[in-house]
XYZ file of C-alpha atoms in Angstrom:
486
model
C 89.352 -17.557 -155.989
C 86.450 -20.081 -156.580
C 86.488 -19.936 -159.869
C 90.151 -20.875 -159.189
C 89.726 -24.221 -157.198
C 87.139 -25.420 -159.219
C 88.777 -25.458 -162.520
C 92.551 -25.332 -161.622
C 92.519 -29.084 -161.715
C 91.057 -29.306 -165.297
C 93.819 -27.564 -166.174
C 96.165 -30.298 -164.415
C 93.800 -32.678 -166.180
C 94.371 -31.359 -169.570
C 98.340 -31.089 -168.821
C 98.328 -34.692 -167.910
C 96.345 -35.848 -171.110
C 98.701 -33.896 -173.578
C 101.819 -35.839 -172.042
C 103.448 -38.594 -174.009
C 101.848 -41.828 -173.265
C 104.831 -43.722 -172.609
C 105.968 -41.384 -170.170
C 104.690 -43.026 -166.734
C 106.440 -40.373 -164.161
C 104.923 -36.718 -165.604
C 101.771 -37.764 -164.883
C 101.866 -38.935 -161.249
C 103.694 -35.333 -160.561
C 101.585 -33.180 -162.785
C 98.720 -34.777 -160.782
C 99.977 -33.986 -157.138
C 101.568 -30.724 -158.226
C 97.846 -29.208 -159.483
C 96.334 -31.613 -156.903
C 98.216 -30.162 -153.771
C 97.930 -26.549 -154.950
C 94.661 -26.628 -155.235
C 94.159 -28.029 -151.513
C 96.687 -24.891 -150.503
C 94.177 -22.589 -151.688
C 90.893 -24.211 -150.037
C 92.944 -24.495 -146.824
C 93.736 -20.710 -147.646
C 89.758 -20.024 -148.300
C 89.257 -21.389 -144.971
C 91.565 -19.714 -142.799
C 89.900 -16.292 -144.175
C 86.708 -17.975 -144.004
C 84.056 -16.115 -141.039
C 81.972 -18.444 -139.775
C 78.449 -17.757 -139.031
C 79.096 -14.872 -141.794
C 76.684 -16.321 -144.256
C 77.749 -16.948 -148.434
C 81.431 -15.301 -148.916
C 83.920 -15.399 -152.083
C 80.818 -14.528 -154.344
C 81.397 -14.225 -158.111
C 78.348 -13.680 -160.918
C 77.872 -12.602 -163.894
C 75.865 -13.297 -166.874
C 76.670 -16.953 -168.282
C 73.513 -17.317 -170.856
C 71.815 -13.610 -170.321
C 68.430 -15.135 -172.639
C 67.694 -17.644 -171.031
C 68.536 -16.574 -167.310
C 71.245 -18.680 -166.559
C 74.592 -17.248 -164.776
C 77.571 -18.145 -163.725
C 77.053 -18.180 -159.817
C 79.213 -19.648 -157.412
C 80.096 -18.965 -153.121
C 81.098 -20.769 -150.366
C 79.027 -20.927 -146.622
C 79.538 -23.446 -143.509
C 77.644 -25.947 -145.598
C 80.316 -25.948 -148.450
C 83.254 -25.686 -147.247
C 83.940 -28.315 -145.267
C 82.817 -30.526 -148.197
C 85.290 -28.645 -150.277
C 88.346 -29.168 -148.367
C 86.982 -33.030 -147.655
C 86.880 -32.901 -151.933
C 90.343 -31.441 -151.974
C 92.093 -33.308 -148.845
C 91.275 -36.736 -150.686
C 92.082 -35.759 -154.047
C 95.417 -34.967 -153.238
C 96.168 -38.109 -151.084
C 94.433 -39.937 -153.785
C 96.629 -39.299 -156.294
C 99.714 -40.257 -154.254
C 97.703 -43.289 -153.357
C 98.285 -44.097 -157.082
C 101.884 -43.525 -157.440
C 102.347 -47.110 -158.834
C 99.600 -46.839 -161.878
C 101.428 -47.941 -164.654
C 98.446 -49.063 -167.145
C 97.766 -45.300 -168.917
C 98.799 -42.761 -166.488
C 98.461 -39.624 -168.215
C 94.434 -40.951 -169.052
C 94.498 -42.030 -165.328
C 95.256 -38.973 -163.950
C 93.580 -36.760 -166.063
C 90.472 -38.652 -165.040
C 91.007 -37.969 -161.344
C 91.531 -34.424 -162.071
C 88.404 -34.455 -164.176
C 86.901 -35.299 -161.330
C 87.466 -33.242 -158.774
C 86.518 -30.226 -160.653
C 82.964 -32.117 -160.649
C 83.211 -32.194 -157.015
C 84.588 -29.095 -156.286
C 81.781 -27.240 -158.502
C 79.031 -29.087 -157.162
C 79.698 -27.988 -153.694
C 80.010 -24.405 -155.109
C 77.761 -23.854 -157.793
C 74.645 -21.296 -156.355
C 72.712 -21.797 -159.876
C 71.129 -24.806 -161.204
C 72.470 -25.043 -164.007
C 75.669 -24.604 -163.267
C 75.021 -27.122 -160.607
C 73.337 -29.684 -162.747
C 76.678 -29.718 -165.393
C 78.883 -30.605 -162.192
C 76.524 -33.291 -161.311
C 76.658 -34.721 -164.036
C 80.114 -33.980 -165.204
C 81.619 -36.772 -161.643
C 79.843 -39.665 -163.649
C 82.334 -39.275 -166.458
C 85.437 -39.738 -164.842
C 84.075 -42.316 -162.635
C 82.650 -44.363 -165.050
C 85.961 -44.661 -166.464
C 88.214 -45.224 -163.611
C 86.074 -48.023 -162.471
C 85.733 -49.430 -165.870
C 89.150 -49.200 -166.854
C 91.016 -49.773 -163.852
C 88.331 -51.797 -161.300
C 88.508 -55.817 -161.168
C 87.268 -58.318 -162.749
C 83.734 -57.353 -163.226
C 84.617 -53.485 -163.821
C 82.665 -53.066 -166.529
C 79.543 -54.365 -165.348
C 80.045 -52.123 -162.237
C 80.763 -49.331 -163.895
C 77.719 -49.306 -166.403
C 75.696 -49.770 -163.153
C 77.110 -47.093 -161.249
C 76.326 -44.833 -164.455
C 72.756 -45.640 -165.039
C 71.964 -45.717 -161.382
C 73.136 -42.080 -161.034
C 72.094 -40.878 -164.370
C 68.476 -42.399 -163.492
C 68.499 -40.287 -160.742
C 69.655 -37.777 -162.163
C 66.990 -36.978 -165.424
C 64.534 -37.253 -162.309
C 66.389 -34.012 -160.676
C 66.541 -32.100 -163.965
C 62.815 -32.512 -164.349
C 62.568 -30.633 -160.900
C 64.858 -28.192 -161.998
C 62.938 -27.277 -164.786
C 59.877 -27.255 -163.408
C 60.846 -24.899 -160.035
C 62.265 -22.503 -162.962
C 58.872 -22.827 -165.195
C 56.636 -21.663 -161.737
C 59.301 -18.919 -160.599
C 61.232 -18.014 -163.594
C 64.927 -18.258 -161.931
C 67.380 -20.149 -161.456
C 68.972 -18.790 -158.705
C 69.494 -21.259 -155.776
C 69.899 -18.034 -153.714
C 66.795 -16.525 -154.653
C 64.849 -19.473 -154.498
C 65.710 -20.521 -151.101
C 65.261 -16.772 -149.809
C 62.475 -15.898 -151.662
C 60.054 -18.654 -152.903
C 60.831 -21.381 -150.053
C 57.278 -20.347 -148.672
C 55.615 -18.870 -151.809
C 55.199 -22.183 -153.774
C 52.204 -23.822 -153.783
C 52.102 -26.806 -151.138
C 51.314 -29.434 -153.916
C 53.911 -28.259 -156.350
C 56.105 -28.625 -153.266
C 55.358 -32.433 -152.721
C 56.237 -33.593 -156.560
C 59.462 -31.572 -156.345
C 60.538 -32.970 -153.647
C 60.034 -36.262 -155.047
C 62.062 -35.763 -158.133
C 64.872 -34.222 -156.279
C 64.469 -36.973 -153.473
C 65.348 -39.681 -156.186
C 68.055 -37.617 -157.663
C 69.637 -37.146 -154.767
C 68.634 -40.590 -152.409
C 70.446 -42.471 -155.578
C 73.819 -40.854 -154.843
C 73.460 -41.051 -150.878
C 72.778 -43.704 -151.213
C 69.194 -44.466 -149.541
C 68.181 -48.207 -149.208
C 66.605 -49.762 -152.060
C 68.801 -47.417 -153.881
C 71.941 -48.685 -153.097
C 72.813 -51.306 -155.036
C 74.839 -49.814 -157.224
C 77.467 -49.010 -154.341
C 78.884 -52.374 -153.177
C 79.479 -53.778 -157.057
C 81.015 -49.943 -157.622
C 83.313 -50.267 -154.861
C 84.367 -53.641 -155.294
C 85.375 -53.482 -158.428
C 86.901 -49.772 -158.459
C 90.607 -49.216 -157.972
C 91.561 -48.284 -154.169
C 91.738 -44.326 -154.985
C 88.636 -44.137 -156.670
C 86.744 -46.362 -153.888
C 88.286 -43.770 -151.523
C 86.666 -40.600 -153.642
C 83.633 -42.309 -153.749
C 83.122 -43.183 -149.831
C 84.816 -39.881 -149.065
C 83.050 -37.268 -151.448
C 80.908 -38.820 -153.965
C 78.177 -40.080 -151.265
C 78.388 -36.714 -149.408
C 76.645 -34.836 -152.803
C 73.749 -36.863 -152.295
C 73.677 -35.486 -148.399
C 74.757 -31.600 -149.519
C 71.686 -31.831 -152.421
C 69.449 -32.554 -149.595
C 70.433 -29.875 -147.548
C 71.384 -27.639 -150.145
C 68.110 -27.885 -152.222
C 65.260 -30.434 -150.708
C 64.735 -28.568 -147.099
C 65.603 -24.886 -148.234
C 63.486 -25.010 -150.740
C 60.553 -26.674 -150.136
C 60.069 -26.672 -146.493
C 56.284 -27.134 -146.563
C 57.019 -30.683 -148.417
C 59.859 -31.520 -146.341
C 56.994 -32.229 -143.409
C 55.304 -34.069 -145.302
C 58.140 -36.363 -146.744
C 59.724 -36.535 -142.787
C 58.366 -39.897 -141.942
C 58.990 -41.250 -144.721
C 62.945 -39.738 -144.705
C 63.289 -41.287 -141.122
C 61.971 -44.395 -141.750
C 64.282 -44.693 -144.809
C 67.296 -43.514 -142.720
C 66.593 -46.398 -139.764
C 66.422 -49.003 -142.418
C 69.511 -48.170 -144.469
C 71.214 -48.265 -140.915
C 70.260 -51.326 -139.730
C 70.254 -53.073 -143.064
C 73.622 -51.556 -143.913
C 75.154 -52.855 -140.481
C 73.001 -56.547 -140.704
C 74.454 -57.423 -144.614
C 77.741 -55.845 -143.546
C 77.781 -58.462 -140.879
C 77.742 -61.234 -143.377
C 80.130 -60.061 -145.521
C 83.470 -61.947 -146.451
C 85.120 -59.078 -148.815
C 86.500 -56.672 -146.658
C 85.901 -54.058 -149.065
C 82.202 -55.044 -149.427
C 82.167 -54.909 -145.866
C 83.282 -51.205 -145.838
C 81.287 -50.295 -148.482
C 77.820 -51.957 -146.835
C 79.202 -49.993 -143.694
C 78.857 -46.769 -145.429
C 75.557 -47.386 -146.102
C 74.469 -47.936 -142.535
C 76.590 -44.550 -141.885
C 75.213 -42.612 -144.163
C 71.665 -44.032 -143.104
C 72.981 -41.448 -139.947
C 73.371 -38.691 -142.000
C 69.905 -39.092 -143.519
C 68.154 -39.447 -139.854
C 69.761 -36.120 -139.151
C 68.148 -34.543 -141.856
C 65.515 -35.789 -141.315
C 64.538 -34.788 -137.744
C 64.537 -31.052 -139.058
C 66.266 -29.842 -136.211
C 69.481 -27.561 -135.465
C 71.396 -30.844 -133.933
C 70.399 -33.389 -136.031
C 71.228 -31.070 -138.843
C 74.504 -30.476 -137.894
C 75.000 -34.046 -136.602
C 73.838 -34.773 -140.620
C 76.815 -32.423 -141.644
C 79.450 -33.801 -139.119
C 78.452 -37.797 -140.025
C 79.384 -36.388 -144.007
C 82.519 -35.288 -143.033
C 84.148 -37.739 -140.614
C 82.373 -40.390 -142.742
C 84.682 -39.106 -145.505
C 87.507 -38.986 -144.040
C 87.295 -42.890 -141.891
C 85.724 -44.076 -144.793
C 88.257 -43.076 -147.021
C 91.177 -43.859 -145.224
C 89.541 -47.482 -144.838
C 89.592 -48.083 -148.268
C 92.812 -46.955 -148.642
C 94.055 -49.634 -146.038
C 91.898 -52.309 -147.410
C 93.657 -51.405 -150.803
C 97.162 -51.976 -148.992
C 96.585 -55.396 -148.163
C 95.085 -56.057 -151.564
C 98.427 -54.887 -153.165
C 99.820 -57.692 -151.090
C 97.585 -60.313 -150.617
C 95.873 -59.987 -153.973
C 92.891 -61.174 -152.024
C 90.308 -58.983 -149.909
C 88.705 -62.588 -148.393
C 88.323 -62.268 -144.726
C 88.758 -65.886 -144.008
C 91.646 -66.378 -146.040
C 93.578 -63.148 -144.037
C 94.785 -63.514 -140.374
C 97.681 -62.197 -138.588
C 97.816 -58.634 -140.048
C 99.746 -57.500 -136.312
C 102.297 -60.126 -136.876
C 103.688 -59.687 -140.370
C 102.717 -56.061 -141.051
C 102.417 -54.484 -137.626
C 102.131 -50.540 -138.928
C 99.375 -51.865 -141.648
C 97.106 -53.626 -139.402
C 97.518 -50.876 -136.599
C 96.012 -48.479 -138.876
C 93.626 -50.623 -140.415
C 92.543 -51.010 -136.678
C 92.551 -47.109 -136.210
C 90.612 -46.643 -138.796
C 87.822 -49.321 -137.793
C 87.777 -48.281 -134.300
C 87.391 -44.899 -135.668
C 83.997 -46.378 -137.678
C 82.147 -47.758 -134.389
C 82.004 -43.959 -133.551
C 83.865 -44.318 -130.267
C 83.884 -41.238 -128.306
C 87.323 -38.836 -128.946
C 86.871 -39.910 -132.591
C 85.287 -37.679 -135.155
C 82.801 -41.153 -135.984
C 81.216 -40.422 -132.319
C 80.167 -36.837 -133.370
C 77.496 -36.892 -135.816
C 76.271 -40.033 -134.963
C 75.492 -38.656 -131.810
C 74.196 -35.138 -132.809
C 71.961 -37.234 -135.444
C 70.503 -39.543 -132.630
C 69.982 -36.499 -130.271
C 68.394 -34.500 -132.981
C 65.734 -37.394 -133.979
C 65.414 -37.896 -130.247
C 64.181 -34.208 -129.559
C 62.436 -33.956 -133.301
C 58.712 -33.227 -132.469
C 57.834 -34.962 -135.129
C 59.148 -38.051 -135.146
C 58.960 -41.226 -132.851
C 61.065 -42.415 -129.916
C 60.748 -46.153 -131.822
C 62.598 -45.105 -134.720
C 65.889 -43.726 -132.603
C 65.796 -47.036 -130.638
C 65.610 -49.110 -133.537
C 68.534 -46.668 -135.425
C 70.384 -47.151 -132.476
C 70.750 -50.922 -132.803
C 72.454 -49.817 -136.056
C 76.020 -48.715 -133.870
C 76.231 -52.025 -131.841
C 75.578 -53.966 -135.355
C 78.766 -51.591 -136.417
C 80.934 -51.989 -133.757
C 79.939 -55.712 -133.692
C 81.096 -56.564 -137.732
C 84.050 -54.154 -137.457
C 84.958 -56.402 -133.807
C 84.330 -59.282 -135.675
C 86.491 -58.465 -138.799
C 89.599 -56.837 -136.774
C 89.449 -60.554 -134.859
C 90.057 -62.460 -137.791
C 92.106 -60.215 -139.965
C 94.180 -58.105 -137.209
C 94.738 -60.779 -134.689
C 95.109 -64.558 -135.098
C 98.764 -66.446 -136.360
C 99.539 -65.000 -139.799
C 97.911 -66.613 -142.891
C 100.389 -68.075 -145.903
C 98.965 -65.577 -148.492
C 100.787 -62.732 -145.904
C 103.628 -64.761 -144.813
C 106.423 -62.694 -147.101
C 104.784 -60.022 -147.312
C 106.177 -55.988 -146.410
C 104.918 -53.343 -144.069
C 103.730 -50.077 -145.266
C 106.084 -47.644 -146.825
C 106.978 -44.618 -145.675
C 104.474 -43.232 -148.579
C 101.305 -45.299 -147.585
C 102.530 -43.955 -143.750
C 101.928 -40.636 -145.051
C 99.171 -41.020 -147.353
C 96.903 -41.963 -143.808
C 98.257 -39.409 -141.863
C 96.379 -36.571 -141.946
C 92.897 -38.630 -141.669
C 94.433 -39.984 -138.424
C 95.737 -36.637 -137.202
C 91.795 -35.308 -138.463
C 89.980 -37.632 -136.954
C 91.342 -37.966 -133.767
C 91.497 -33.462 -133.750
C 87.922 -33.449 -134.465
C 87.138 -36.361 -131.983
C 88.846 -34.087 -129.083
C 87.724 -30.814 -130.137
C 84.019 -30.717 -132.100
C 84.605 -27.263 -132.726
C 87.154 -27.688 -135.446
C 84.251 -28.789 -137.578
C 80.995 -27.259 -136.053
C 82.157 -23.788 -136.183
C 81.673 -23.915 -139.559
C 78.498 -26.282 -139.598
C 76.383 -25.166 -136.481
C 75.338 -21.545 -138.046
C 73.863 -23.003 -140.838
C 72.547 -26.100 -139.249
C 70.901 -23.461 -136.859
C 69.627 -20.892 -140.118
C 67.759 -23.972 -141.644
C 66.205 -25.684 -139.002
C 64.572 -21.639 -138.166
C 62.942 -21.931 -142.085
C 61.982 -25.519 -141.231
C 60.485 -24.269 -138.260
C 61.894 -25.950 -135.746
């Protein structure tokens, strides 16, 4: 069944790349047909999903026998969630894109392309394995922002790829290192078996390399300057993917690998984590503030909100753990329907200028009510899913042992910064007498209605009932704050 979802799409990819060029329909429906399938079987995986029952789906077997490298792959609490996040967006992604015209089949195929990325990375239980997922999401990436983005695409895009990759050839040096000192590599194994037995040095310098692997993708401030020019100039689906999933590896690597692994280091690296975390939220929210592209504004949002995520992690315990997990999720699924309403008024406008668009309420009333859904939804008001891991994160640095009250206080500024520059933008682009660049222009169509639907019937679920999503996240929050030793 894994095995299934992870490469189903590169067969939709490969379909869509064979089809004539001039042909713009076959692609758009060869992409939602694989796309939507392949969400009906992770929604399937999670209805026969146990929670709290540990890895499940398992499949193994020998991929390179010499050199000790297999084809391993399962699901748990931590996955999963991530999986159907991967596979929710793809699908409304694609039909996001219904009016491509410029290459479709190559367009498609890309999005495809990447989703198997995704899909394996949250999957893949050997390194290996792992590592040619990571790297395989730059591809397609790399060319939807380059070929598709804005004006400056290229330059973005070349960015985007040697920020990652940088981060990246750090990661692989820790890979093959932790399989030259225990001769496996097994994520399993290592993080049952060697998470105490390495030495405590070794521990420190592994953590580092995977720390910049993974802090690149989060991203972690000063890393994140590839994000704002990447989102800017990337077409509205692929800003989506990369808010909604792409962020969340750099999150699901840290839990995943960095605190499984090498608990003894992860003490030692805590302050430094949290006091990372509190500055990417604060200095996410402050330049977000200042901001006059609304789709630089989301994207320096996403820093501040994933500076949440990272605070979580960082406080080593059970909540702020699972507060880590929940800010990944809802963060994927506000952040990506953001983009996809900030791409709705492009397609109108043809400007994302804050000061050049008022009156959203008046002229396209269903438009600027989501767009205001979807912001409210960002401040992390309570009975949203924003509220919940935000929270949990706050709570679990609060009652860390470890670290200080200071650094929750000054974190905390971060969510009245948020709700202040989301406030602020609503008030000039929601409300106000319509601008002249909207005056003829339509409300959404029924298709863009339903493209946001299920992130506002998810968020607002969550938002009333946590369990939906910590079901699935608490037992492993829980499992990994006991080897932490919290």
């Amino acid at each position: 069944m894994l095995t299934l979802i992870v490469f189903l799409p590169l067969v939709g990819a490969a379909v869509c790349a064979l089809l004539p060029k001039n042909n713009l329909q076959w692609p758009r429906w060869v992409a939602a047909a694989f796309s939507a399938v392949d969400l009906a079987l992770v929604v399937w995986l999670a209805l026969h999903f146990v929670p709290g029952g540990g890895r499940q789906f398992a499949e193994s077997f020998a991929w390179v026998p010499s050199a000790q490298i297999n084809y391993s792959m399962s699901v748990d609490g931590l996955s999963l969630p991530l999986l159907f996040l991967s596979a929710l967006l793809t699908f409304l992604a694609v039909i996001a894109s219904w009016k491509i015209d410029k290459k479709p089949a190559f367009y498609f195929s890309m999005m495809l392309l990447l989703q198997v990325g995704m899909n394996g990375v949250f999957l893949a239980m050997d390194f290996v394995l792992f590592y040619v997922f990571w790297e395989l999401v730059l591809v397609p990436m790399y060319f939807l922002i380059a070929q598709w983005g804005g004006p400056r695409r290229e330059y973005a895009a070349m960015k985007f790829f040697l920020y990652t990759l940088f981060g990246s050839v750090f990661m692989l040096v820790g890979i093959v290192t932790l399989f030259l000192n225990t001769g496996t590599f097994d994520m399993v194994v290592l993080t049952t078996r060697w998470s105490t037995l390495l030495p405590a040095g070794l521990q420190w310098w592994l953590f580092l390399l995977f720390f910049l692997g993974f802090a690149v993708k989060v991203p972690i401030w000063p890393l994140h300057t590839w994000l704002p020019d990447a989102h800017v100039e990337a077409p509205t689906a692929a800003s989506a993917l990369l808010a909604g999933v792409l962020l969340k590896m750099g999150v699901y690597g840290f839990l995943r690998v960095s605190l499984p692994m090498l608990p003894n280091a992860f003490h030692q690296w805590q302050w430094f984590l949290a006091v990372l975390a509190m500055i990417s939220i604060v200095y996410g929210a402050a330049v977000a503030f200042a901001q006059t592209d609304i789709k630089k504004l989301v994207a320096y949002s996403s820093v501040s909100h994933m500076g949440f995520a990272m605070l979580g992690i960082a406080s080593g315990t059970a909540i702020g753990i699972g507060g880590a997990m929940a800010v990944s999720f809802s963060h994927g699924l506000i952040a990506g329907m953001l983009f996809l309403m900030v791409g709705q008024v492009y397609d109108r406008a043809h400007t994302r200028e804050i000061s050049q668009l008022s009156g959203l309420a008046g002229q396209m009333p269903m438009i600027a009510g989501l767009l205001a859904f979807a912001s409210i939804a960002s401040m992390g008001l309570p009975g949203l899913s924003g509220f919940i891991g935000e929270f949990m994160s706050l709570l679990g640095a609060w009652q860390s042992p470890d670290l200080a009250h200071w650094i929750v206080f000054a974190a905390s500024m971060g969510v009245l910064l948020g709700a202040a520059y989301m406030l602020w933008m609503m008030q000039r682009v929601v409300l106000g007498q319509p601008s002249y660049i909207i005056a003829d222009c339509p409300d959404a169509s029924l298709r863009e209605v339903l493209v946001v639907a299920p992130l506002v019937v998810m968020i607002v679920a969550i938002g009333l009932d946590w369990d939906l999503l910590l079901r699935y996240a608490d037992p492993f929050a829980r499992l990994l704050a006991k080897t932490l030793g919290a």
